[in-house]
């Protein structure tokens, strides 16, 4: 392990042991939320951390933030073990679309208190706060009470708070979940800019696959507490060979539906078109078969598999 | 290394919750009620029983004011954690370089400030309504203030330990545990009212010594340093134990995850 690696996770395990009361009353059983995972977040990398609900993403992030003690394994930031060198969190920041801001403070006060937690002086923070608010386009919210902000505005402030403290590693847990498309775009641009200009390493979770594919250099997919994939978004998407052939028929749609049923094809029929899912290698055969059956179409589009298709395919797959 | 900035950050964040009008109304309401009730009770006793010592009014009112110092300090410390839980800000606070000792220090400062504000309000009320000047006891007032402030800190830390164990759903239980000490603290009556076996237990409660000392100083005009010193020693010991207990509970809570405390209700 080289000290330069911003985040290095080795053999991380988290077993939850229910209390005696929970075992007796609710018949809860011990379970393993994270099962021996290891990965590295490289310098200047945006690493997507994906998985279906209950896969162990949040548990892992909580362990990375030192708010949950792992059963086994080590977490090292910049070569320093988080459990031995708590101060290393000085270089780590976090924002989640699901956390809130202290309700009794204004936005400016929230940022001030947070900056002081990272040992920044008042004089420095007084300069940095207007600048970061400006970068997120939320200067007008500076003196608003945090409890009066909308979900989207709160998320923007949480992100501003995360980047205020000049972190080397940022953990972002579904940061755009509560944002409208315009603000989500603004946030993505900001993350990309910080990553490119300052080399901030980012661990990013999201259920928006388009966003993940756009932002992330590499993706880890977690399922049932185990990492089942680790590669670039393009590679993962290409690893499934199924394509979607969309046809708008000349004549009744029912004929195409009947054809798909007769040939045992996977399909979804909409009001005016049908989507047929076939292996990429069988597209030519499908089109030939349609011609042989005199099934004509006015429009055709063929979509290559996306990261979302890959995600859905692994989410449906049973872990062996 | 301990950081004054981090201590300042948490202190600032919680002092901001105290600037609200509702906070002053809450402390004012209960303090006014208790001081008027116990002052009037003392007055009624002297009116009904002419041989009763008029100093009883000052003893009851002064003890009520000092009791609010303990109560407000402990509640305010408990509220520092509760506020973070209800604001769902606990993770954001502890996912930073903040250390446990810094958190305890900030909570103790916040609790102390809240307790002293409440004490000042009680002192003014006692002076205006019943003409009782708490500061007439001089050094005894100062020593007992210090001792009872530590009692408040200890109770506040125990309150936080319960919250760390059960989360938000344990709010009622946490305050109930703190209140369970009240009958044995001898705020308004002497230790001798208890049966002998209970007296042995009560003598281990520092607040019982402090309030006995206060009563004795007012009623007899002497300075019972034995009780004051005992209460101080017991308080310092219990406070140290409470700090260690808090650190242990925090570590234990982290094993189950701090996020659990925010979510379970």
Coordinates of C-alpha atoms in Angstrom, one line a residue:
Chain A
X1 CA 0.0 0.0 0.0
X2 CA 1.5 3.4 -1.0
X3 CA 0.9 6.3 1.3
X4 CA -0.3 8.4 -1.6
X5 CA -3.5 6.5 -2.0
X6 CA -6.2 8.8 -0.7
X7 CA -8.4 5.9 0.5
X8 CA -7.5 2.3 0.9
X9 CA -10.0 -0.2 2.3
X10 CA -8.8 -3.7 3.1
X11 CA -10.9 -6.7 4.2
X12 CA -13.7 -4.6 5.6
X13 CA -16.4 -6.6 7.4
X14 CA -19.4 -5.5 9.4
X15 CA -21.5 -8.0 11.3
X16 CA -24.5 -6.7 13.2
X17 CA -25.2 -8.7 16.3
X18 CA -28.7 -8.0 17.6
X19 CA -29.1 -7.5 21.4
X20 CA -30.5 -10.3 23.5
X21 CA -33.8 -8.4 23.7
X22 CA -34.0 -8.1 19.9
X23 CA -33.2 -11.8 19.5
X24 CA -35.9 -12.9 22.0
X25 CA -38.6 -10.3 21.2
X26 CA -38.2 -9.7 17.5
X27 CA -36.4 -13.0 16.6
X28 CA -33.7 -10.9 14.9
X29 CA -30.7 -12.9 13.7
X30 CA -27.1 -11.7 13.3
X31 CA -26.3 -10.6 9.8
X32 CA -23.4 -9.5 7.7
X33 CA -24.0 -6.2 6.0
X34 CA -20.5 -5.9 4.5
X35 CA -18.5 -9.0 3.8
X36 CA -14.8 -8.7 3.3
X37 CA -14.5 -5.8 0.8
X38 CA -11.3 -4.2 -0.4
X39 CA -10.8 -1.3 -2.7
X40 CA -8.8 1.8 -3.3
X41 CA -9.8 5.3 -4.3
X42 CA -7.0 6.6 -6.4
X43 CA -5.8 10.2 -6.4
X44 CA -8.0 12.5 -8.5
X45 CA -10.5 9.7 -9.2
X46 CA -14.3 9.8 -9.1
X47 CA -15.3 6.3 -8.0
X48 CA -18.9 5.3 -8.3
X49 CA -20.2 3.1 -5.5
X50 CA -23.4 1.4 -6.6
X51 CA -25.6 -1.3 -5.5
X52 CA -29.3 -2.2 -5.0
X53 CA -31.0 -1.1 -1.8
X54 CA -29.6 -3.1 1.2
X55 CA -26.4 -4.0 -0.6
X56 CA -24.3 -2.4 2.1
X57 CA -23.4 1.0 0.6
X58 CA -24.6 3.1 3.5
X59 CA -23.0 0.8 6.0
X60 CA -19.7 1.0 4.2
X61 CA -19.9 4.8 4.0
X62 CA -20.6 5.0 7.7
X63 CA -17.5 3.0 8.4
X64 CA -15.5 5.2 6.1
X65 CA -16.7 8.2 8.1
X66 CA -15.8 6.5 11.4
X67 CA -19.4 6.7 12.7
X68 CA -19.7 2.9 12.6
X69 CA -17.0 0.6 13.9
X70 CA -16.1 -2.3 11.5
X71 CA -16.0 -5.8 12.8
X72 CA -12.8 -6.4 10.9
X73 CA -10.6 -4.8 8.3
X74 CA -8.8 -1.5 7.9
X75 CA -9.6 1.9 6.5
X76 CA -6.7 4.2 5.6
X77 CA -6.8 7.7 4.3
X78 CA -3.5 9.0 2.9
X79 CA -1.8 5.9 4.4
X80 CA -3.1 6.6 7.9
X81 CA -5.5 4.2 9.7
X82 CA -8.6 6.1 10.6
X83 CA -9.0 4.3 14.0
X84 CA -5.5 5.2 15.1
X85 CA -5.3 8.7 13.5
X86 CA -8.7 10.3 13.9
X87 CA -7.1 13.6 12.8
X88 CA -6.9 12.3 9.2
X89 CA -10.6 13.1 8.9
X90 CA -9.3 16.7 8.6
X91 CA -8.9 15.8 4.9
X92 CA -12.2 14.0 4.4
X93 CA -15.6 15.5 3.9
X94 CA -19.0 14.1 3.4
X95 CA -22.4 15.2 2.0
X96 CA -25.6 13.3 1.6
X97 CA -28.9 14.1 0.0
X98 CA -30.6 12.7 3.1
X99 CA -29.0 14.6 5.9
X100 CA -30.2 17.9 7.2
X101 CA -28.7 21.2 8.5
X102 CA -28.9 22.4 12.1
X103 CA -32.3 24.0 12.3
X104 CA -31.4 26.9 14.6
X105 CA -28.6 28.3 12.5
X106 CA -28.5 30.4 9.3
X107 CA -26.7 29.0 6.3
X108 CA -23.7 31.3 7.0
X109 CA -23.6 30.1 10.6
X110 CA -23.8 26.4 9.6
X111 CA -20.8 26.9 7.3
X112 CA -18.9 28.8 9.9
X113 CA -19.5 26.1 12.6
X114 CA -18.6 23.4 10.2
X115 CA -15.4 25.1 9.0
X116 CA -14.3 25.6 12.6
X117 CA -14.7 21.8 13.2
X118 CA -12.0 21.5 10.6
X119 CA -9.8 24.0 12.4
X120 CA -10.2 26.9 10.1
X121 CA -10.0 30.3 11.7
X122 CA -12.9 32.8 11.6
X123 CA -10.9 35.2 9.4
X124 CA -10.2 32.5 6.8
X125 CA -13.8 31.3 6.9
X126 CA -15.2 34.8 6.5
X127 CA -13.3 34.9 3.1
X128 CA -14.1 31.4 2.0
X129 CA -17.8 31.2 2.8
X130 CA -19.0 34.0 0.3
X131 CA -16.8 32.4 -2.4
X132 CA -18.2 28.8 -1.9
X133 CA -21.8 30.2 -1.7
X134 CA -21.2 32.0 -5.0
X135 CA -19.8 28.9 -6.7
X136 CA -23.1 27.1 -5.9
X137 CA -25.2 30.1 -6.8
X138 CA -26.7 30.3 -3.3
X139 CA -25.3 33.6 -2.0
X140 CA -28.9 34.8 -1.5
X141 CA -29.5 32.1 1.1
X142 CA -26.6 33.1 3.3
X143 CA -28.7 34.7 6.0
X144 CA -31.7 32.4 5.7
X145 CA -32.5 30.0 8.6
X146 CA -31.5 26.5 7.6
X147 CA -34.9 25.1 8.6
X148 CA -36.6 27.3 6.0
X149 CA -34.7 25.9 3.0
X150 CA -36.2 23.6 0.4
X151 CA -34.8 20.1 -0.1
X152 CA -32.8 21.2 -3.1
X153 CA -31.5 24.3 -1.4
X154 CA -30.5 22.2 1.6
X155 CA -28.6 19.8 -0.7
X156 CA -26.7 22.7 -2.3
X157 CA -25.7 24.1 1.2
X158 CA -24.6 20.6 2.3
X159 CA -22.4 20.3 -0.8
X160 CA -21.0 23.8 -0.2
X161 CA -20.3 22.7 3.4
X162 CA -18.5 19.6 2.2
X163 CA -16.2 21.4 -0.2
X164 CA -15.7 24.5 2.1
X165 CA -13.1 22.6 4.1
X166 CA -10.7 21.9 1.2
X167 CA -10.9 18.1 1.5
X168 CA -8.7 15.7 -0.4
X169 CA -11.4 13.0 -0.2
X170 CA -15.1 13.6 -0.5
X171 CA -17.8 11.0 0.1
X172 CA -21.0 11.9 -1.6
X173 CA -24.0 9.8 -0.9
X174 CA -26.7 10.5 -3.5
X175 CA -26.0 14.2 -3.5
X176 CA -28.4 15.0 -6.3
X177 CA -31.3 12.9 -5.1
X178 CA -33.4 16.0 -4.1
X179 CA -32.3 18.3 -6.9
X180 CA -34.2 19.5 -10.0
X181 CA -32.4 18.8 -13.3
X182 CA -30.9 22.3 -13.5
X183 CA -29.4 22.2 -10.0
X184 CA -28.3 18.6 -10.5
X185 CA -26.4 19.7 -13.6
X186 CA -24.8 22.6 -11.7
X187 CA -23.7 20.2 -8.9
X188 CA -22.3 17.7 -11.4
X189 CA -20.4 20.4 -13.1
X190 CA -19.0 21.7 -9.8
X191 CA -17.9 18.2 -8.7
X192 CA -16.2 17.6 -12.1
X193 CA -14.5 21.0 -11.9
X194 CA -13.2 20.4 -8.3
X195 CA -12.0 17.0 -9.3
X196 CA -10.2 18.2 -12.4
X197 CA -8.8 21.4 -11.0
X198 CA -7.9 20.4 -7.5
X199 CA -7.6 16.7 -7.9
X200 CA -10.1 16.0 -5.2
X201 CA -10.8 12.2 -5.0
X202 CA -14.5 11.5 -4.8
X203 CA -16.5 8.4 -3.8
X204 CA -19.9 8.9 -5.3
X205 CA -23.2 7.0 -4.8
X206 CA -26.3 7.5 -6.8
X207 CA -29.2 5.6 -8.3
X208 CA -29.1 7.8 -11.4
X209 CA -27.1 5.7 -13.8
X210 CA -26.8 8.4 -16.4
X211 CA -25.2 10.6 -13.8
X212 CA -22.8 7.9 -12.6
X213 CA -21.8 7.1 -16.2
X214 CA -21.2 10.8 -16.9
X215 CA -19.2 11.5 -13.7
X216 CA -17.3 8.4 -12.6
X217 CA -14.0 7.1 -13.8
X218 CA -14.6 3.7 -12.3
X219 CA -17.4 1.9 -10.7
X220 CA -17.7 -0.6 -7.8
X221 CA -20.9 -2.6 -7.6
X222 CA -21.8 -4.0 -4.2
X223 CA -24.4 -6.7 -3.8
X224 CA -25.3 -8.5 -0.6
X225 CA -22.2 -6.9 1.1
X226 CA -19.8 -8.2 -1.6
X227 CA -18.1 -6.3 -4.4
X228 CA -19.3 -8.0 -7.6
X229 CA -17.9 -5.6 -10.2
X230 CA -15.1 -3.1 -10.4
X231 CA -14.5 -1.5 -13.8
X232 CA -15.1 1.6 -16.0
X233 CA -18.8 2.4 -16.7
X234 CA -18.2 1.7 -20.4
X235 CA -16.7 -1.7 -19.8
X236 CA -19.5 -2.7 -17.5
X237 CA -22.2 -1.6 -19.9
X238 CA -20.5 -3.4 -22.8
X239 CA -20.2 -6.6 -20.7
X240 CA -23.9 -7.3 -21.3
X241 CA -24.6 -8.0 -24.9
X242 CA -28.4 -7.4 -24.9
X243 CA -29.7 -4.6 -27.1
X244 CA -33.1 -2.9 -27.3
X245 CA -34.7 -2.8 -30.7
X246 CA -37.5 -0.3 -30.8
X247 CA -40.0 -0.6 -33.7
X248 CA -43.0 1.6 -34.8
X249 CA -45.1 -0.7 -36.9
X250 CA -46.9 0.1 -40.2
X251 CA -50.3 -1.4 -39.3
X252 CA -51.6 -2.8 -36.0
X253 CA -49.1 -3.1 -33.1
X254 CA -50.8 -6.4 -32.1
X255 CA -49.1 -8.2 -35.1
X256 CA -45.7 -7.4 -33.6
X257 CA -46.7 -8.4 -30.1
X258 CA -48.0 -11.7 -31.5
X259 CA -44.7 -12.2 -33.4
X260 CA -42.7 -11.6 -30.2
X261 CA -44.9 -13.9 -28.2
X262 CA -44.7 -16.6 -30.8
X263 CA -40.9 -16.4 -30.9
X264 CA -40.5 -16.2 -27.1
X265 CA -38.9 -12.8 -27.3
X266 CA -38.5 -10.5 -24.3
X267 CA -40.6 -7.3 -25.1
X268 CA -42.5 -4.4 -23.8
X269 CA -45.3 -2.9 -25.8
X270 CA -46.2 0.8 -25.5
X271 CA -49.1 2.7 -27.1
X272 CA -47.4 3.1 -30.6
X273 CA -44.2 1.1 -30.4
X274 CA -42.7 -2.1 -29.1
X275 CA -39.3 -2.7 -27.5
X276 CA -37.8 -6.1 -28.2
X277 CA -34.8 -7.1 -26.2
X278 CA -32.4 -9.4 -28.1
X279 CA -28.7 -10.4 -28.0
X280 CA -26.7 -7.9 -30.0
X281 CA -25.6 -10.8 -32.3
X282 CA -29.2 -11.7 -33.1
X283 CA -30.4 -8.3 -34.4
X284 CA -29.9 -9.2 -38.0
X285 CA -31.7 -12.5 -37.6
X286 CA -34.6 -10.6 -35.9
X287 CA -34.9 -8.1 -38.8
X288 CA -34.8 -10.9 -41.3
X289 CA -37.5 -12.8 -39.5
X290 CA -39.7 -9.7 -39.4
X291 CA -39.3 -9.3 -43.2
X292 CA -40.1 -12.9 -43.8
X293 CA -43.3 -12.5 -41.7
X294 CA -44.2 -9.4 -43.8
X295 CA -44.2 -7.3 -40.6
X296 CA -43.3 -3.8 -41.8
X297 CA -42.2 -0.9 -39.6
X298 CA -42.0 2.8 -40.2
X299 CA -39.2 3.6 -37.7
X300 CA -36.5 1.5 -36.0
X301 CA -34.0 2.4 -33.3
X302 CA -31.4 0.1 -31.7
X303 CA -30.1 1.1 -28.3
X304 CA -26.8 -0.2 -27.1
X305 CA -26.8 -1.5 -23.5
X306 CA -26.3 1.2 -20.9
X307 CA -24.9 1.2 -17.4
X308 CA -28.5 1.0 -16.2
X309 CA -29.1 -2.2 -18.2
X310 CA -26.0 -3.6 -16.6
X311 CA -27.1 -2.5 -13.1
X312 CA -30.6 -4.0 -13.6
X313 CA -29.1 -7.3 -14.9
X314 CA -26.9 -7.7 -11.8
X315 CA -29.6 -6.5 -9.4
X316 CA -31.9 -9.3 -10.7
X317 CA -29.2 -11.9 -10.7
X318 CA -29.1 -14.1 -7.6
X319 CA -25.8 -14.0 -5.8
X320 CA -24.1 -17.3 -6.0
Chain B
X1 CA -4.5 17.4 20.0
X2 CA -7.4 19.3 21.5
X3 CA -8.6 22.1 19.3
X4 CA -10.2 25.3 20.7
X5 CA -11.7 25.9 17.2
X6 CA -13.6 22.6 17.4
X7 CA -14.7 23.2 20.9
X8 CA -15.8 26.7 19.9
X9 CA -17.7 25.4 16.9
X10 CA -19.9 23.0 18.9
X11 CA -20.4 25.6 21.7
X12 CA -21.4 28.2 19.1
X13 CA -23.8 25.9 17.4
X14 CA -25.6 25.1 20.7
X15 CA -25.5 28.6 22.1
X16 CA -27.4 29.6 19.0
X17 CA -30.3 27.4 20.1
X18 CA -30.5 29.3 23.3
X19 CA -31.0 32.7 21.8
X20 CA -34.6 31.9 20.9
X21 CA -37.4 33.5 22.9
X22 CA -39.0 30.1 23.5
X23 CA -35.9 29.1 25.5
X24 CA -36.1 32.1 27.8
X25 CA -39.9 31.5 28.2
X26 CA -39.2 27.9 29.2
X27 CA -36.6 28.6 31.8
X28 CA -38.4 31.7 33.1
X29 CA -41.8 29.9 33.4
X30 CA -40.6 27.0 35.6
X31 CA -38.2 29.1 37.7
X32 CA -40.9 31.7 38.5
X33 CA -43.4 29.0 39.4
X34 CA -41.1 27.1 41.7
X35 CA -39.7 30.2 43.4
X36 CA -43.1 31.6 44.1
X37 CA -44.4 28.2 45.3
X38 CA -41.6 27.6 47.7
X39 CA -41.2 31.2 48.8
X40 CA -45.0 31.3 49.6
X41 CA -44.8 28.0 51.3
X42 CA -42.1 29.3 53.6
X43 CA -44.0 32.5 54.3
X44 CA -47.2 30.5 55.0
X45 CA -45.3 28.4 57.5
X46 CA -44.1 31.4 59.5
X47 CA -47.6 33.0 59.3
X48 CA -49.2 29.8 60.7
X49 CA -46.6 29.0 63.2
X50 CA -45.3 32.2 64.9
X51 CA -42.4 30.3 66.5
X52 CA -41.1 29.2 63.1
X53 CA -37.8 30.7 62.0
X54 CA -38.3 33.4 59.3
X55 CA -35.0 32.2 57.7
X56 CA -37.0 29.3 56.4
X57 CA -38.3 31.5 53.6
X58 CA -34.8 32.3 52.5
X59 CA -33.7 28.6 52.9
X60 CA -36.5 27.4 50.6
X61 CA -36.1 30.1 48.0
X62 CA -32.3 29.9 47.9
X63 CA -32.4 26.1 47.6
X64 CA -35.0 26.4 44.7
X65 CA -32.6 28.8 42.9
X66 CA -29.6 26.5 43.4
X67 CA -31.7 23.5 42.3
X68 CA -32.4 25.2 39.0
X69 CA -28.7 25.6 38.5
X70 CA -28.3 21.8 38.6
X71 CA -31.5 21.1 36.6
X72 CA -30.8 23.6 33.8
X73 CA -27.2 22.6 33.5
X74 CA -28.0 18.9 33.2
X75 CA -31.0 19.4 30.8
X76 CA -29.0 21.7 28.6
X77 CA -26.2 19.1 28.3
X78 CA -28.7 16.4 27.4
X79 CA -30.3 18.8 24.9
X80 CA -26.9 19.2 23.0
X81 CA -27.1 15.6 22.0
X82 CA -30.9 15.6 21.5
X83 CA -30.8 18.6 19.3
X84 CA -28.2 16.9 17.0
X85 CA -30.4 13.8 16.9
X86 CA -33.6 15.6 16.0
X87 CA -31.7 17.8 13.5
X88 CA -30.2 14.6 12.0
X89 CA -26.8 16.3 12.3
X90 CA -25.0 13.8 14.5
X91 CA -23.3 12.1 11.6
X92 CA -22.2 15.4 10.2
X93 CA -20.7 16.4 13.5
X94 CA -18.8 13.1 14.2
X95 CA -17.7 12.5 10.6
X96 CA -15.3 15.4 11.3
X97 CA -12.0 15.6 13.2
X98 CA -14.0 16.4 16.4
X99 CA -12.9 14.3 19.4
X100 CA -15.0 13.0 22.2
X101 CA -13.2 15.1 24.8
X102 CA -13.9 18.2 22.7
X103 CA -17.6 17.3 22.5
X104 CA -17.8 16.8 26.3
X105 CA -16.0 20.1 26.9
X106 CA -18.4 22.0 24.6
X107 CA -21.4 20.3 26.2
X108 CA -20.1 21.2 29.7
X109 CA -19.6 24.9 28.6
X110 CA -23.1 25.1 27.0
X111 CA -24.6 23.4 30.1
X112 CA -22.7 25.7 32.4
X113 CA -23.8 28.9 30.6
X114 CA -27.4 27.8 30.5
X115 CA -27.3 26.9 34.2
X116 CA -25.8 30.2 35.2
X117 CA -28.3 32.2 33.1
X118 CA -31.1 30.3 34.9
X119 CA -29.3 30.9 38.3
X120 CA -29.1 34.6 37.6
X121 CA -32.8 34.8 36.7
X122 CA -33.6 32.9 40.0
X123 CA -31.4 35.2 42.0
X124 CA -33.2 38.3 40.6
X125 CA -36.6 36.8 41.3
X126 CA -35.7 35.8 44.8
X127 CA -34.4 39.3 45.5
X128 CA -37.4 41.1 43.9
X129 CA -40.3 38.9 45.2
X130 CA -39.0 37.7 48.6
X131 CA -36.1 40.0 49.3
X132 CA -33.7 37.1 49.6
X133 CA -30.1 37.9 48.6
X134 CA -28.3 34.7 47.7
X135 CA -25.0 36.4 47.7
X136 CA -25.3 37.4 51.4
X137 CA -23.6 34.0 52.1
X138 CA -20.5 35.2 50.3
X139 CA -17.9 32.5 49.7
X140 CA -20.3 29.7 50.6
X141 CA -22.5 30.7 47.7
X142 CA -19.6 30.6 45.4
X143 CA -18.3 27.2 46.6
X144 CA -21.8 25.6 46.4
X145 CA -22.4 27.1 43.0
X146 CA -19.2 25.4 41.8
X147 CA -20.2 22.1 43.5
X148 CA -23.7 22.1 42.1
X149 CA -22.5 23.1 38.7
X150 CA -20.4 19.9 38.6
X151 CA -23.5 17.9 39.8
X152 CA -25.4 19.3 36.8
X153 CA -22.6 18.4 34.4
X154 CA -22.5 14.8 35.8
X155 CA -26.3 14.4 35.5
X156 CA -26.1 15.8 32.0
X157 CA -23.4 13.3 31.0
X158 CA -25.4 10.4 32.4
X159 CA -28.5 11.7 30.5
X160 CA -26.4 11.7 27.3
X161 CA -25.2 8.1 28.1
X162 CA -28.8 6.9 28.2
X163 CA -29.5 8.7 24.9
X164 CA -26.4 7.1 23.4
X165 CA -27.7 3.7 24.5
X166 CA -31.3 3.9 23.3
X167 CA -31.4 6.9 21.0
X168 CA -34.2 9.4 20.6
X169 CA -36.8 6.9 21.9
X170 CA -35.1 7.0 25.2
X171 CA -35.7 10.7 25.8
X172 CA -38.3 10.1 28.5
X173 CA -36.2 7.4 30.2
X174 CA -33.1 9.6 30.2
X175 CA -34.9 12.5 32.0
X176 CA -36.6 10.1 34.3
X177 CA -33.3 8.7 35.5
X178 CA -32.0 12.1 36.2
X179 CA -35.2 13.1 38.1
X180 CA -35.0 9.9 40.1
X181 CA -32.2 11.5 42.2
X182 CA -34.3 14.6 43.1
X183 CA -36.1 13.1 46.1
X184 CA -32.7 12.0 47.6
X185 CA -31.0 15.3 47.0
X186 CA -32.6 16.9 50.0
X187 CA -33.3 20.1 48.2
X188 CA -36.2 21.2 50.5
X189 CA -35.8 19.0 53.6
X190 CA -33.0 17.7 55.7
X191 CA -31.3 14.3 55.4
X192 CA -32.8 13.3 58.8
X193 CA -36.3 12.9 57.3
X194 CA -35.2 9.6 55.7
X195 CA -35.0 6.3 57.6
X196 CA -31.6 5.3 58.7
X197 CA -30.9 2.8 55.9
X198 CA -31.8 5.5 53.3
X199 CA -29.6 8.1 55.0
X200 CA -26.6 5.9 54.4
X201 CA -27.4 5.9 50.7
X202 CA -28.3 9.7 50.6
X203 CA -24.9 10.5 52.1
X204 CA -23.3 9.3 48.8
X205 CA -25.2 11.9 46.8
X206 CA -23.2 15.1 46.6
X207 CA -26.3 17.3 46.1
X208 CA -27.6 16.2 49.4
X209 CA -24.5 17.5 51.1
X210 CA -24.6 20.8 49.1
X211 CA -28.2 21.5 49.9
X212 CA -27.7 20.6 53.6
X213 CA -24.7 23.0 53.7
X214 CA -26.8 25.7 52.1
X215 CA -29.7 25.2 54.5
X216 CA -27.4 25.2 57.5
X217 CA -25.5 28.3 56.4
X218 CA -28.8 30.2 56.1
X219 CA -30.5 28.9 59.2
X220 CA -27.5 28.9 61.6
X221 CA -25.3 31.4 60.0
X222 CA -22.3 29.0 60.2
X223 CA -20.3 27.7 57.2
X224 CA -20.5 23.9 57.2
X225 CA -17.3 23.3 55.3
X226 CA -17.4 19.5 56.0
X227 CA -20.6 19.2 53.9
X228 CA -19.2 21.6 51.2
X229 CA -15.9 19.7 50.9
X230 CA -17.6 16.3 50.9
X231 CA -20.0 17.4 48.1
X232 CA -17.1 18.8 46.1
X233 CA -15.0 15.6 46.4
X234 CA -18.0 13.4 45.6
X235 CA -18.9 15.6 42.6
X236 CA -15.4 15.6 41.1
X237 CA -15.3 11.8 41.5
X238 CA -18.7 11.2 39.9
X239 CA -17.9 13.7 37.1
X240 CA -14.8 11.8 36.2
X241 CA -16.7 8.5 36.2
X242 CA -19.4 10.1 34.1
X243 CA -16.8 11.3 31.5
X244 CA -15.4 7.8 31.3
X245 CA -18.8 6.2 31.1
X246 CA -19.7 8.6 28.3
X247 CA -16.6 7.7 26.3
X248 CA -17.4 4.0 26.8
X249 CA -21.0 4.4 25.8
X250 CA -20.0 6.4 22.7
X251 CA -17.6 3.6 21.7
X252 CA -20.3 1.0 22.2
X253 CA -22.8 3.1 20.3
X254 CA -20.4 3.4 17.4
X255 CA -20.3 -0.4 17.2
X256 CA -24.0 -0.3 16.4
X257 CA -23.7 2.9 14.3
X258 CA -24.4 6.5 15.3
X259 CA -26.9 6.8 12.4
X260 CA -29.2 4.3 14.3
X261 CA -29.6 6.9 17.0
X262 CA -31.0 9.5 14.5
X263 CA -33.4 7.1 12.9
X264 CA -34.9 5.0 15.6
X265 CA -37.8 6.7 17.2

